[in-house]
mmCIF file of C-alpha atoms in Angstrom:
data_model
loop_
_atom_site.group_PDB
_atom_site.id
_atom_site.type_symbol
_atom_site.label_atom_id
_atom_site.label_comp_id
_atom_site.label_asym_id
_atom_site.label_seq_id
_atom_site.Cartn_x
_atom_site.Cartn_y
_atom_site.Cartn_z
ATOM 1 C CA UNK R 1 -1.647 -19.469 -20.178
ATOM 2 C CA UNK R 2 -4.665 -17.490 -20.335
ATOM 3 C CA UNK R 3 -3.863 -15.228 -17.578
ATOM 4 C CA UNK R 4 -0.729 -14.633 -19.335
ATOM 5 C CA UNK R 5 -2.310 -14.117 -22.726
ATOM 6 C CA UNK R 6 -4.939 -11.369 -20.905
ATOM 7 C CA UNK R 7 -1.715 -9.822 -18.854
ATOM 8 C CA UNK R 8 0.094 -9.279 -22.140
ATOM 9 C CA UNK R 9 -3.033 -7.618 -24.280
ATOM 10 C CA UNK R 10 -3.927 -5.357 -21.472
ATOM 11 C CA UNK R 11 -0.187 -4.197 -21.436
ATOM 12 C CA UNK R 12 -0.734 -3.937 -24.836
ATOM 13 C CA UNK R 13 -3.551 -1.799 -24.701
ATOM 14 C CA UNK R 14 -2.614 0.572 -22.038
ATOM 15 C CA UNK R 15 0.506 1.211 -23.881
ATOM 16 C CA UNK R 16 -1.768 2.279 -27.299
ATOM 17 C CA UNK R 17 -4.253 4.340 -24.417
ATOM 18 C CA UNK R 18 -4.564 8.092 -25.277
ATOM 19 C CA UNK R 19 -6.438 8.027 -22.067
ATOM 20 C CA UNK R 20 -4.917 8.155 -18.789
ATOM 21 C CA UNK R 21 -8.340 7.894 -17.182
ATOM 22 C CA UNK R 22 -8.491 4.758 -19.037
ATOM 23 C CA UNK R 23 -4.985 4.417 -18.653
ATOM 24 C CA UNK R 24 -5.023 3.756 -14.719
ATOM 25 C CA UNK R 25 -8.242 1.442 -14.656
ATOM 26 C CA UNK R 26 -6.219 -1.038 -17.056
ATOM 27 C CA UNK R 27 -3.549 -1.012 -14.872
ATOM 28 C CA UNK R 28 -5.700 -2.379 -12.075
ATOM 29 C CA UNK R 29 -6.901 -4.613 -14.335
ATOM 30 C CA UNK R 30 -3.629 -5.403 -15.245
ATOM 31 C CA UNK R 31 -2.845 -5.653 -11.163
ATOM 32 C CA UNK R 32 -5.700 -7.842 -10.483
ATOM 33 C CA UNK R 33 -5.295 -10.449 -13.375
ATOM 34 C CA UNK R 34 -1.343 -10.624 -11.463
ATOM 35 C CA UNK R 35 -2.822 -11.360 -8.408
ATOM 36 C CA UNK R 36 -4.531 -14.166 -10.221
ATOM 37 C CA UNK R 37 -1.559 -15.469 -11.711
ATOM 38 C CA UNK R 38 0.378 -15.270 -8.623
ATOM 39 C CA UNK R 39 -2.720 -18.143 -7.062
ATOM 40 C CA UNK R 40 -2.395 -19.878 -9.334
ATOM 41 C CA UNK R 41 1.693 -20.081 -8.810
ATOM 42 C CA UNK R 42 1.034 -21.005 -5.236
ATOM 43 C CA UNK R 43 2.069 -17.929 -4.101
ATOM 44 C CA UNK R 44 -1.172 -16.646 -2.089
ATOM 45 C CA UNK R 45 1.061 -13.957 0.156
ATOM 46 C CA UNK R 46 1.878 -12.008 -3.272
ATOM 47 C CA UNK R 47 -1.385 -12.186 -4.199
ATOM 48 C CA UNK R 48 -3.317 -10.668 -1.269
ATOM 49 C CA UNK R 49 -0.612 -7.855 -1.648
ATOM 50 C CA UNK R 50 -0.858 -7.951 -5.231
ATOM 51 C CA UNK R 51 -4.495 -7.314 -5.150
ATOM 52 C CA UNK R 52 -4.693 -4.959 -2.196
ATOM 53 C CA UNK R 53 -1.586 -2.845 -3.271
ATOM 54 C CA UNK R 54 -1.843 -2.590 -7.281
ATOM 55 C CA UNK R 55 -5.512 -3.320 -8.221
ATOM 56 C CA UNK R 56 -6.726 -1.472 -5.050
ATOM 57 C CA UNK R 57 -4.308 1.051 -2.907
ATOM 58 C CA UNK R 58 -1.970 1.880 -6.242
ATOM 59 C CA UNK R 59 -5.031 2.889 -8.352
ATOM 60 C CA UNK R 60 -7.150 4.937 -6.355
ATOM 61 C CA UNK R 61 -3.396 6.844 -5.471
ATOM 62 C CA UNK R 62 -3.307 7.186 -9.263
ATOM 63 C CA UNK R 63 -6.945 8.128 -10.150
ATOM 64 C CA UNK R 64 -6.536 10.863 -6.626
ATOM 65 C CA UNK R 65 -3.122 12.003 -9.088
ATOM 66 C CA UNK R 66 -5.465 12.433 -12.072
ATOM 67 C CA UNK R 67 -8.195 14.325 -10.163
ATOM 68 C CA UNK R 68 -5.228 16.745 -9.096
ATOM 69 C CA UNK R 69 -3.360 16.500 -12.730
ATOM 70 C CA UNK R 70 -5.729 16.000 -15.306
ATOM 71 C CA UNK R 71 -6.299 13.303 -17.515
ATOM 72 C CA UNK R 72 -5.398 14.295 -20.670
ATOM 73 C CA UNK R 73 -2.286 12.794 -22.569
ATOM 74 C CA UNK R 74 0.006 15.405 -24.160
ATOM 75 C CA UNK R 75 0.461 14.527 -28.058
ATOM 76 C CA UNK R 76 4.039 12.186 -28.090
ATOM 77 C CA UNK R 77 6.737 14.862 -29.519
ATOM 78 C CA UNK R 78 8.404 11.992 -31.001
ATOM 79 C CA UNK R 79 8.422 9.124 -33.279
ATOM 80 C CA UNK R 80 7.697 5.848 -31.475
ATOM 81 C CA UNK R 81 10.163 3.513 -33.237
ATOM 82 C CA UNK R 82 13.051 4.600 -30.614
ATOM 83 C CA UNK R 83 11.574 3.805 -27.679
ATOM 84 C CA UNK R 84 9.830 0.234 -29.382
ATOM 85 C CA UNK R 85 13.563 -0.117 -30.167
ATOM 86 C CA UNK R 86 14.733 -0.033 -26.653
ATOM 87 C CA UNK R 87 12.481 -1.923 -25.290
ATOM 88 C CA UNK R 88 12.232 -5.026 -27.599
ATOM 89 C CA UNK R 89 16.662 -4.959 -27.039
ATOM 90 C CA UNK R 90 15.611 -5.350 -23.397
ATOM 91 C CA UNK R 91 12.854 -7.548 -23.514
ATOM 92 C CA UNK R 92 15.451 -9.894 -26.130
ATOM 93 C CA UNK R 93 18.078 -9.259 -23.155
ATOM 94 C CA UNK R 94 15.890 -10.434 -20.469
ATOM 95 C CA UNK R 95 14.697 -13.310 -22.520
ATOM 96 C CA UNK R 96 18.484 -14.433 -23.468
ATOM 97 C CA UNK R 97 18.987 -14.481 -19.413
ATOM 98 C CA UNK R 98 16.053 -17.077 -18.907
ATOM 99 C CA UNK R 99 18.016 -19.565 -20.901
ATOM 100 C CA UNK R 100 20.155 -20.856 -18.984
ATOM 101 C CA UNK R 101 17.323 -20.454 -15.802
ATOM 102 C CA UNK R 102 16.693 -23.959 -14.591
ATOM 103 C CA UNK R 103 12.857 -25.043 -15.340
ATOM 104 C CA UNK R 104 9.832 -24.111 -13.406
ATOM 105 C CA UNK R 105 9.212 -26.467 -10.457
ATOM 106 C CA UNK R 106 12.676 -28.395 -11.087
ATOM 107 C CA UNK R 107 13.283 -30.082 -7.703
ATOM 108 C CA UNK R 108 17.478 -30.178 -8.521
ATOM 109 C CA UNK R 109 17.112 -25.689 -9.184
ATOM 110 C CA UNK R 110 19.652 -24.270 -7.151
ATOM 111 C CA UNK R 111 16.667 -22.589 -5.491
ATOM 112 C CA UNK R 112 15.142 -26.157 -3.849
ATOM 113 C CA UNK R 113 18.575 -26.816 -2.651
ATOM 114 C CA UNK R 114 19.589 -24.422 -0.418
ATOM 115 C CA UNK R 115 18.741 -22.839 1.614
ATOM 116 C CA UNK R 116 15.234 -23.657 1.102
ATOM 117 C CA UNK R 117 14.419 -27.923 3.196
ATOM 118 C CA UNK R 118 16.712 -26.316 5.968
ATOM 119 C CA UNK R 119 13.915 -23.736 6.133
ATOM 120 C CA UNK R 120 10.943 -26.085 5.717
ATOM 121 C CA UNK R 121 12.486 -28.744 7.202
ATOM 122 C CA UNK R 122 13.021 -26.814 10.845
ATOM 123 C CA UNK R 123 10.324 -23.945 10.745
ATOM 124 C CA UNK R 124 7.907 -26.588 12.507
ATOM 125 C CA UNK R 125 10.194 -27.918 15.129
ATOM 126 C CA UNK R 126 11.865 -24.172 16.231
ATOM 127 C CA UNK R 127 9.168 -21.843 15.072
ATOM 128 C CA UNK R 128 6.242 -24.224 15.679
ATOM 129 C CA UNK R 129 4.208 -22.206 13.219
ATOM 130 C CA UNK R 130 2.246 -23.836 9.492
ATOM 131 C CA UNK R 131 3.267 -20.582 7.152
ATOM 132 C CA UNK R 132 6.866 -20.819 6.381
ATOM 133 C CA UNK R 133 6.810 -17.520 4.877
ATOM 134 C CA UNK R 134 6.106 -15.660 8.151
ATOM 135 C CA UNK R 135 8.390 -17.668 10.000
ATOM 136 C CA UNK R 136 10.993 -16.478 7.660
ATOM 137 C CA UNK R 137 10.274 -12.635 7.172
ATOM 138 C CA UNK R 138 9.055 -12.507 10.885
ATOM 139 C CA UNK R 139 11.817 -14.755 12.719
ATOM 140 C CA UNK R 140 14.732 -16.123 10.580
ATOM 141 C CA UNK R 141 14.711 -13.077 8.615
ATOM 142 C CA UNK R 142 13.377 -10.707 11.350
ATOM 143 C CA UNK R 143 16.394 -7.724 11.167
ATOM 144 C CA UNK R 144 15.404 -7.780 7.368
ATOM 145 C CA UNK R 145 11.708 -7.090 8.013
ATOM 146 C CA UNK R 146 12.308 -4.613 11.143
ATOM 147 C CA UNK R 147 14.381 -2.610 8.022
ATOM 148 C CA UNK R 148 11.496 -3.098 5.299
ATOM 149 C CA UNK R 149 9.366 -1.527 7.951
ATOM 150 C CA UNK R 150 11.554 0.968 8.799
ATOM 151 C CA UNK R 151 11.765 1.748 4.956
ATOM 152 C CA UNK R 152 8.246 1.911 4.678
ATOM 153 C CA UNK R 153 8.379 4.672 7.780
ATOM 154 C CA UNK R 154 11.147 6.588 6.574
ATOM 155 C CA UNK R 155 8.935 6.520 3.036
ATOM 156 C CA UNK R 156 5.827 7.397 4.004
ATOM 157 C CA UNK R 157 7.021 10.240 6.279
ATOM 158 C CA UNK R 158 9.107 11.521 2.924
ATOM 159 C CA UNK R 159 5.961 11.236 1.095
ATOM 160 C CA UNK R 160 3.711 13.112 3.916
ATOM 161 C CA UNK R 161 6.212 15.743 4.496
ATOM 162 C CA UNK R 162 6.437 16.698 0.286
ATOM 163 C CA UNK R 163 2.596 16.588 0.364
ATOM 164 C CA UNK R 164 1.435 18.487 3.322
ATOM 165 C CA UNK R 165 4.019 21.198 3.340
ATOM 166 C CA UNK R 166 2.702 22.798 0.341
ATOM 167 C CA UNK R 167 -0.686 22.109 0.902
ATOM 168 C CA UNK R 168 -0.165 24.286 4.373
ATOM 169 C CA UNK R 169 1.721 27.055 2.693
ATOM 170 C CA UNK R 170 -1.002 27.239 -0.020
ATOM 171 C CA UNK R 171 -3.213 27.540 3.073
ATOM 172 C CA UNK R 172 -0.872 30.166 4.814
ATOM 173 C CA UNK R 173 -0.840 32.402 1.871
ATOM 174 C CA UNK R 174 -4.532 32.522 2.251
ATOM 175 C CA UNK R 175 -4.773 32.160 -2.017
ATOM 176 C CA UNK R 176 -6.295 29.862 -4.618
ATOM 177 C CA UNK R 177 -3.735 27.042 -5.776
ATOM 178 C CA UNK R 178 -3.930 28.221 -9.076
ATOM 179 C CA UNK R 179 -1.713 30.959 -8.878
ATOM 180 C CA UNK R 180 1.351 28.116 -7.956
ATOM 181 C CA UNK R 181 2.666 26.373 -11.016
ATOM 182 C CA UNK R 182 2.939 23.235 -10.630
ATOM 183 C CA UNK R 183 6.325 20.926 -10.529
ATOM 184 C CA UNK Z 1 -17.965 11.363 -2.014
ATOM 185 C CA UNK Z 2 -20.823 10.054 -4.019
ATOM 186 C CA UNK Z 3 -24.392 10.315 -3.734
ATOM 187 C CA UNK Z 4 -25.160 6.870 -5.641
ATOM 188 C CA UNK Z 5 -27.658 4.731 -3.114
ATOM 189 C CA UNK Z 6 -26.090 1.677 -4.339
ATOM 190 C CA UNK Z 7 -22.102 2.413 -3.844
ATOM 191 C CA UNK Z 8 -23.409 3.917 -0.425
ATOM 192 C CA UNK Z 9 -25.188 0.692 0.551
ATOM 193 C CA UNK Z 10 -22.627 -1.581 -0.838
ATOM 194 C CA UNK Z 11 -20.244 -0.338 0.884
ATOM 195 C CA UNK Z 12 -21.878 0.294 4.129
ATOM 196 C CA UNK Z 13 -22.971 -4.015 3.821
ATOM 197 C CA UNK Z 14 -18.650 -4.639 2.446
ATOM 198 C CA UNK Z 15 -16.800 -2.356 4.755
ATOM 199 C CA UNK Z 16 -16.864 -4.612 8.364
ATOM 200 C CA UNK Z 17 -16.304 -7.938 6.143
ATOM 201 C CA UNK Z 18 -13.341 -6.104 4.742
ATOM 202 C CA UNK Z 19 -12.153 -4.545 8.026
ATOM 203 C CA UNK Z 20 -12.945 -8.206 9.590
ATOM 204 C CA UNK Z 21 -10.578 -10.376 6.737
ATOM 205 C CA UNK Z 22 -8.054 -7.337 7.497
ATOM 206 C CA UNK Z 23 -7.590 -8.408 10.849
ATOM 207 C CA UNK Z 24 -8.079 -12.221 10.044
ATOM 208 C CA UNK Z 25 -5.027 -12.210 7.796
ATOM 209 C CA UNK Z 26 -3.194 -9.953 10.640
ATOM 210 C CA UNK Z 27 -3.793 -12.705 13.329
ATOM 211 C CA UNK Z 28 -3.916 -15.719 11.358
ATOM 212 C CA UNK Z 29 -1.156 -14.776 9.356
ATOM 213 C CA UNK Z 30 1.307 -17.394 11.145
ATOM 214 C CA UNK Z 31 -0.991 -20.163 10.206
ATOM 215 C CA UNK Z 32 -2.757 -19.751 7.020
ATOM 216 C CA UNK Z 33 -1.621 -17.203 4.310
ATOM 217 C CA UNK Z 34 -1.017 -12.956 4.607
ATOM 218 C CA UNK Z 35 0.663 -11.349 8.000
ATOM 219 C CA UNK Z 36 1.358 -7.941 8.603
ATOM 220 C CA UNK Z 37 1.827 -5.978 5.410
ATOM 221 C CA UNK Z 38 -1.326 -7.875 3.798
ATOM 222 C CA UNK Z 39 -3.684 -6.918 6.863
ATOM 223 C CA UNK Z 40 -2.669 -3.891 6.518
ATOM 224 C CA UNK Z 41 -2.967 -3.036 3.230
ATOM 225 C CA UNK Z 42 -6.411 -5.004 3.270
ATOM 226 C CA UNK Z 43 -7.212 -2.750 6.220
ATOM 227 C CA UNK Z 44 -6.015 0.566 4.779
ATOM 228 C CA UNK Z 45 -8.164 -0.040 1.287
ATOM 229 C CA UNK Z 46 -11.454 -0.567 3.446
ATOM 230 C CA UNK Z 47 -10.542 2.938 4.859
ATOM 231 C CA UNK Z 48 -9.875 4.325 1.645
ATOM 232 C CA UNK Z 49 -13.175 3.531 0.264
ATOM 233 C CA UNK Z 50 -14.850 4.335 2.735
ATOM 234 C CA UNK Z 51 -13.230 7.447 2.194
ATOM 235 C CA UNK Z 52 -14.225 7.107 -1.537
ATOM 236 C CA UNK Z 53 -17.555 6.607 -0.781
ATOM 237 C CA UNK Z 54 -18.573 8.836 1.812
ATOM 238 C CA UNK Z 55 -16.012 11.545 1.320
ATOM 239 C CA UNK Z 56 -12.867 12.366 2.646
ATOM 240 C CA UNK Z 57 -14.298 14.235 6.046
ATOM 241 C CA UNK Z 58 -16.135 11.275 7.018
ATOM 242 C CA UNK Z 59 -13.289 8.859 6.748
ATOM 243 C CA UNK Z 60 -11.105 11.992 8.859
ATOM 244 C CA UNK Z 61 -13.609 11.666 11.694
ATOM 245 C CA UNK Z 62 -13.044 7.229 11.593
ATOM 246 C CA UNK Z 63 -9.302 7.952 11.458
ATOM 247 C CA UNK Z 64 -8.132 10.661 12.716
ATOM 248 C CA UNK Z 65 -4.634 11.941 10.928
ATOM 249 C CA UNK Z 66 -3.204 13.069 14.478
ATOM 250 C CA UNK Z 67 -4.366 9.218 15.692
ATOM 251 C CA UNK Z 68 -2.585 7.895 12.498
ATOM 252 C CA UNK Z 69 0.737 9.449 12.917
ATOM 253 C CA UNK Z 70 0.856 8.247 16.066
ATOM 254 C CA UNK Z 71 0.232 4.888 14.858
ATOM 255 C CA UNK Z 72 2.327 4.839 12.295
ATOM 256 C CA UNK Z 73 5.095 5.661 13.793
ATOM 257 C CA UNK Z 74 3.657 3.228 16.676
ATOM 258 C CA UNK Z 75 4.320 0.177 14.753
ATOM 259 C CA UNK Z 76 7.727 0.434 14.311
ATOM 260 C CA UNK Z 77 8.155 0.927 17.674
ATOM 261 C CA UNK Z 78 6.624 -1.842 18.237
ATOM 262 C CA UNK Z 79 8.734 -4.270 15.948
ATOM 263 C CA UNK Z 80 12.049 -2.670 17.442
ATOM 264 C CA UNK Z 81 10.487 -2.520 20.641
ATOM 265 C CA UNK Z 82 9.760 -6.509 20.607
ATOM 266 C CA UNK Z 83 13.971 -6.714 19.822
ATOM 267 C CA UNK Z 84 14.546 -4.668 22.755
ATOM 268 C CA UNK Z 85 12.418 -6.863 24.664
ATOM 269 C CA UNK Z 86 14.262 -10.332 24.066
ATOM 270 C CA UNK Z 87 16.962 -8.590 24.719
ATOM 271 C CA UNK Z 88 16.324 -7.570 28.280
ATOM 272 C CA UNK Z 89 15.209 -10.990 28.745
ATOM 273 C CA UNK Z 90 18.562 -12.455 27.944
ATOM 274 C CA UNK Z 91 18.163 -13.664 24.352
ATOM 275 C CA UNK Z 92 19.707 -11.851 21.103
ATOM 276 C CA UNK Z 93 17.632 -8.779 19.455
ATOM 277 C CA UNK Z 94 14.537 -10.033 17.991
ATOM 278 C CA UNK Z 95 15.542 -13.894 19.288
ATOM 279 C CA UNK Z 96 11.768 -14.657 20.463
ATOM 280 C CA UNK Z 97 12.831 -17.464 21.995
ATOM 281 C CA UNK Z 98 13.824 -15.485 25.257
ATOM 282 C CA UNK Z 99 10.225 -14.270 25.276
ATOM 283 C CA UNK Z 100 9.437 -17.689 27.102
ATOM 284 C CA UNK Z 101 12.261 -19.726 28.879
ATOM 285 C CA UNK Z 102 10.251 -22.772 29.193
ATOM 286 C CA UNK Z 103 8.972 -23.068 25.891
ATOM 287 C CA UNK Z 104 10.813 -21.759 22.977
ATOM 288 C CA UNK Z 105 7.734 -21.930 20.674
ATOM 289 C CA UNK Z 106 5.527 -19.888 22.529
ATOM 290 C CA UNK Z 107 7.837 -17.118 22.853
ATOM 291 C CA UNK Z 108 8.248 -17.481 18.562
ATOM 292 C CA UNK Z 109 4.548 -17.513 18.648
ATOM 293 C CA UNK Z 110 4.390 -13.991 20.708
ATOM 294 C CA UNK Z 111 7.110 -12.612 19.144
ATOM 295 C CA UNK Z 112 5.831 -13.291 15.053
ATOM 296 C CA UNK Z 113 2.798 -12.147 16.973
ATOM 297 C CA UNK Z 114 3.965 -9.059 18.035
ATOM 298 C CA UNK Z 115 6.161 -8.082 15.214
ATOM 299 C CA UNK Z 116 3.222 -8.686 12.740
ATOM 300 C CA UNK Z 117 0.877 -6.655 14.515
ATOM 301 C CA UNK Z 118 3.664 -3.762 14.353
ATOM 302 C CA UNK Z 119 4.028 -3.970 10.641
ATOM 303 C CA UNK Z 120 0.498 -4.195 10.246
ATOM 304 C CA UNK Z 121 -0.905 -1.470 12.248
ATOM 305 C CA UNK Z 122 2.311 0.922 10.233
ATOM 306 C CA UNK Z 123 0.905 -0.088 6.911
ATOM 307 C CA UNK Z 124 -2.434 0.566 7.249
ATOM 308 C CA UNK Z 125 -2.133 4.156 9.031
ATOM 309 C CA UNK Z 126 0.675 4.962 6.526
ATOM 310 C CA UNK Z 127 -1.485 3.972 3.265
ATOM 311 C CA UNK Z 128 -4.357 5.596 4.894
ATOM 312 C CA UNK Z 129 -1.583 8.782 5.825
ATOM 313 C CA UNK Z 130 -0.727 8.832 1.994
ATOM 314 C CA UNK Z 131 -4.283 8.629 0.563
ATOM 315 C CA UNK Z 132 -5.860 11.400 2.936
ATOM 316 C CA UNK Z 133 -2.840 13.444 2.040
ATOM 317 C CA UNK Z 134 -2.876 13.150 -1.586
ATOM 318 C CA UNK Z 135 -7.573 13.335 -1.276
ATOM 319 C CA UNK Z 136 -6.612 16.540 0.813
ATOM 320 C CA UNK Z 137 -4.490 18.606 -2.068
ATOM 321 C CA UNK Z 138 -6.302 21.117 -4.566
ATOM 322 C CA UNK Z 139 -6.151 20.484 -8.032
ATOM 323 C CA UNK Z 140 -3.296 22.266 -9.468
ATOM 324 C CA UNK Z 141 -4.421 23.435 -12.610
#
């Protein structure tokens, strides 16, 4: 309940930051007190990657982002109230859905039914392995991974391509960036 | 890069614990928590402050780029490569138990084993990739 309490103020605050400097370091905060949470759910695989990917990887890409950008906020062109609007109709949406959600932990959810004691049941007799999980993404569900990977690939190429072919025409045209505008 | 002693030393004492739990979590992922895309990201933020901390040429000459791509590209290979492999031993793609006739759980074992170490060594070259690129670029304005 405390973890939730600190989630929701620092979402609160970065919201209200003028700072994006500021901005960015809350939102590894923000990252890091998930991670926590998702410990104390039982859910240590979401938390390492919690941790490592928003608090740590996700930041500094962020903060490298300012260093290129700037970290100055433009002044908002427009009044709040819509876009408070929108999301509090959202949030009530989202909320309304939870209703009829079966309770946290409830042994008779859908969710402990099936498929998961198949699962738990047989990881230990066919995959002979203690972490369920990476039986799952690594051998049940091992097509689905080999794509996540392959998404990653196909990602990180896309991102390496848009990054490094300007940076090497910059260099080709043998001037200072500052001449480029920026997109 | 910075020039404070203390991130410098800090760093320099963090950096092989960091590296080490990386590659704990790769190879014990099938028995306590993490696997693949943990280790690597684990791995890939040592990198990246090392590269924080002692500037972005220093962490080039640890990891090369060229070294990287290959890598990157490397573990996916691997992964489909492992699928390829059960199935020129008989089994389905990606069915590990072909790996080992005899014993069904040892060939799981090598082939979460294998596929693991695939998607680990792709995320940490292609985080590292992405941070060196974006550290690389000139400030725009």
């Amino acid at each position: 309940m405390l973890l939730l309490t600190l989630l929701a103020a620092t979402a609160v605050t970065i919201a209200r930051m003028r700072s994006l400097l500021a901005a960015v370091m809350l939102t590894g905060i923000y990252s890091f007190l998930g991670a926590g949470w998702m410990l104390l759910l039982d859910a240590p695989d979401v938390a390492f990657t919690e941790a490592a990917v928003g608090a740590g990887v996700s930041t500094v890409l962020m903060l490298a982002t300012l260093a290129l950008t700037g970290s100055d906020m433009k002044p908002r062109g427009h009044s709040p109230w819509l876009p408070l609007a929108a999301v509090l109709v959202t949030g009530a949406a989202l909320v309304y859905g939870t209703m009829d959600m079966p309770a946290f932990g409830d042994p008779n959810a859908p969710i402990q039914l099936y498929p998961s004691p198949s699962y738990v049941d047989k990881t230990e007799a066919e995959i002979g392995v203690p972490n369920v999980i990476t039986a799952v993404l690594g051998s049940y569900r091992g097509y689905d991974t080999l794509g996540e990977t392959t998404v990653i690939f196909t990602a990180g190429i896309a991102v390496l391509l848009l990054l490094r072919g300007r940076h090497r025409r910059v260099r080709g045209d043998d001037t200072p960036s500052d001449g480029e505008t920026p997109r | 890069m910075t020039t404070v002693t203390i991130l410098r030393v800090v760093t320099k004492i963090l950096m092989p614990y960091i590296l080490l739990f990386g590659l704990y979590v790769q190879f014990h992922g099938d028995f306590g928590p993490g696997g693949g895309f943990q280790a690597g990201v684990i791995f890939a933020a040592g990198i990246i402050l090392y590269a924080l901390v002692y500037g972005l040429n220093s962490a080039i000459r640890i990891a090369p780029p060229v070294v990287l791509e290959s890598l990157f590209a490397l573990g996916v290979l691997i992964f489909a490569g492992t699928g390829v492999a059960t199935m020129l031993m008989g089994g389905h793609f990606l069915d590990y138990n072909a790996l080992s006739p005899h014993d069904p759980i040892h060939g799981q074992h090598w082939g979460l084993m294998a596929v693991e170490f695939g998607v680990g060594m792709a995320v940490a070259s292609g985080m590292t990739l992405i941070y060196f690129a974006f550290a690389g670029r000139e400030r725009v304005r």
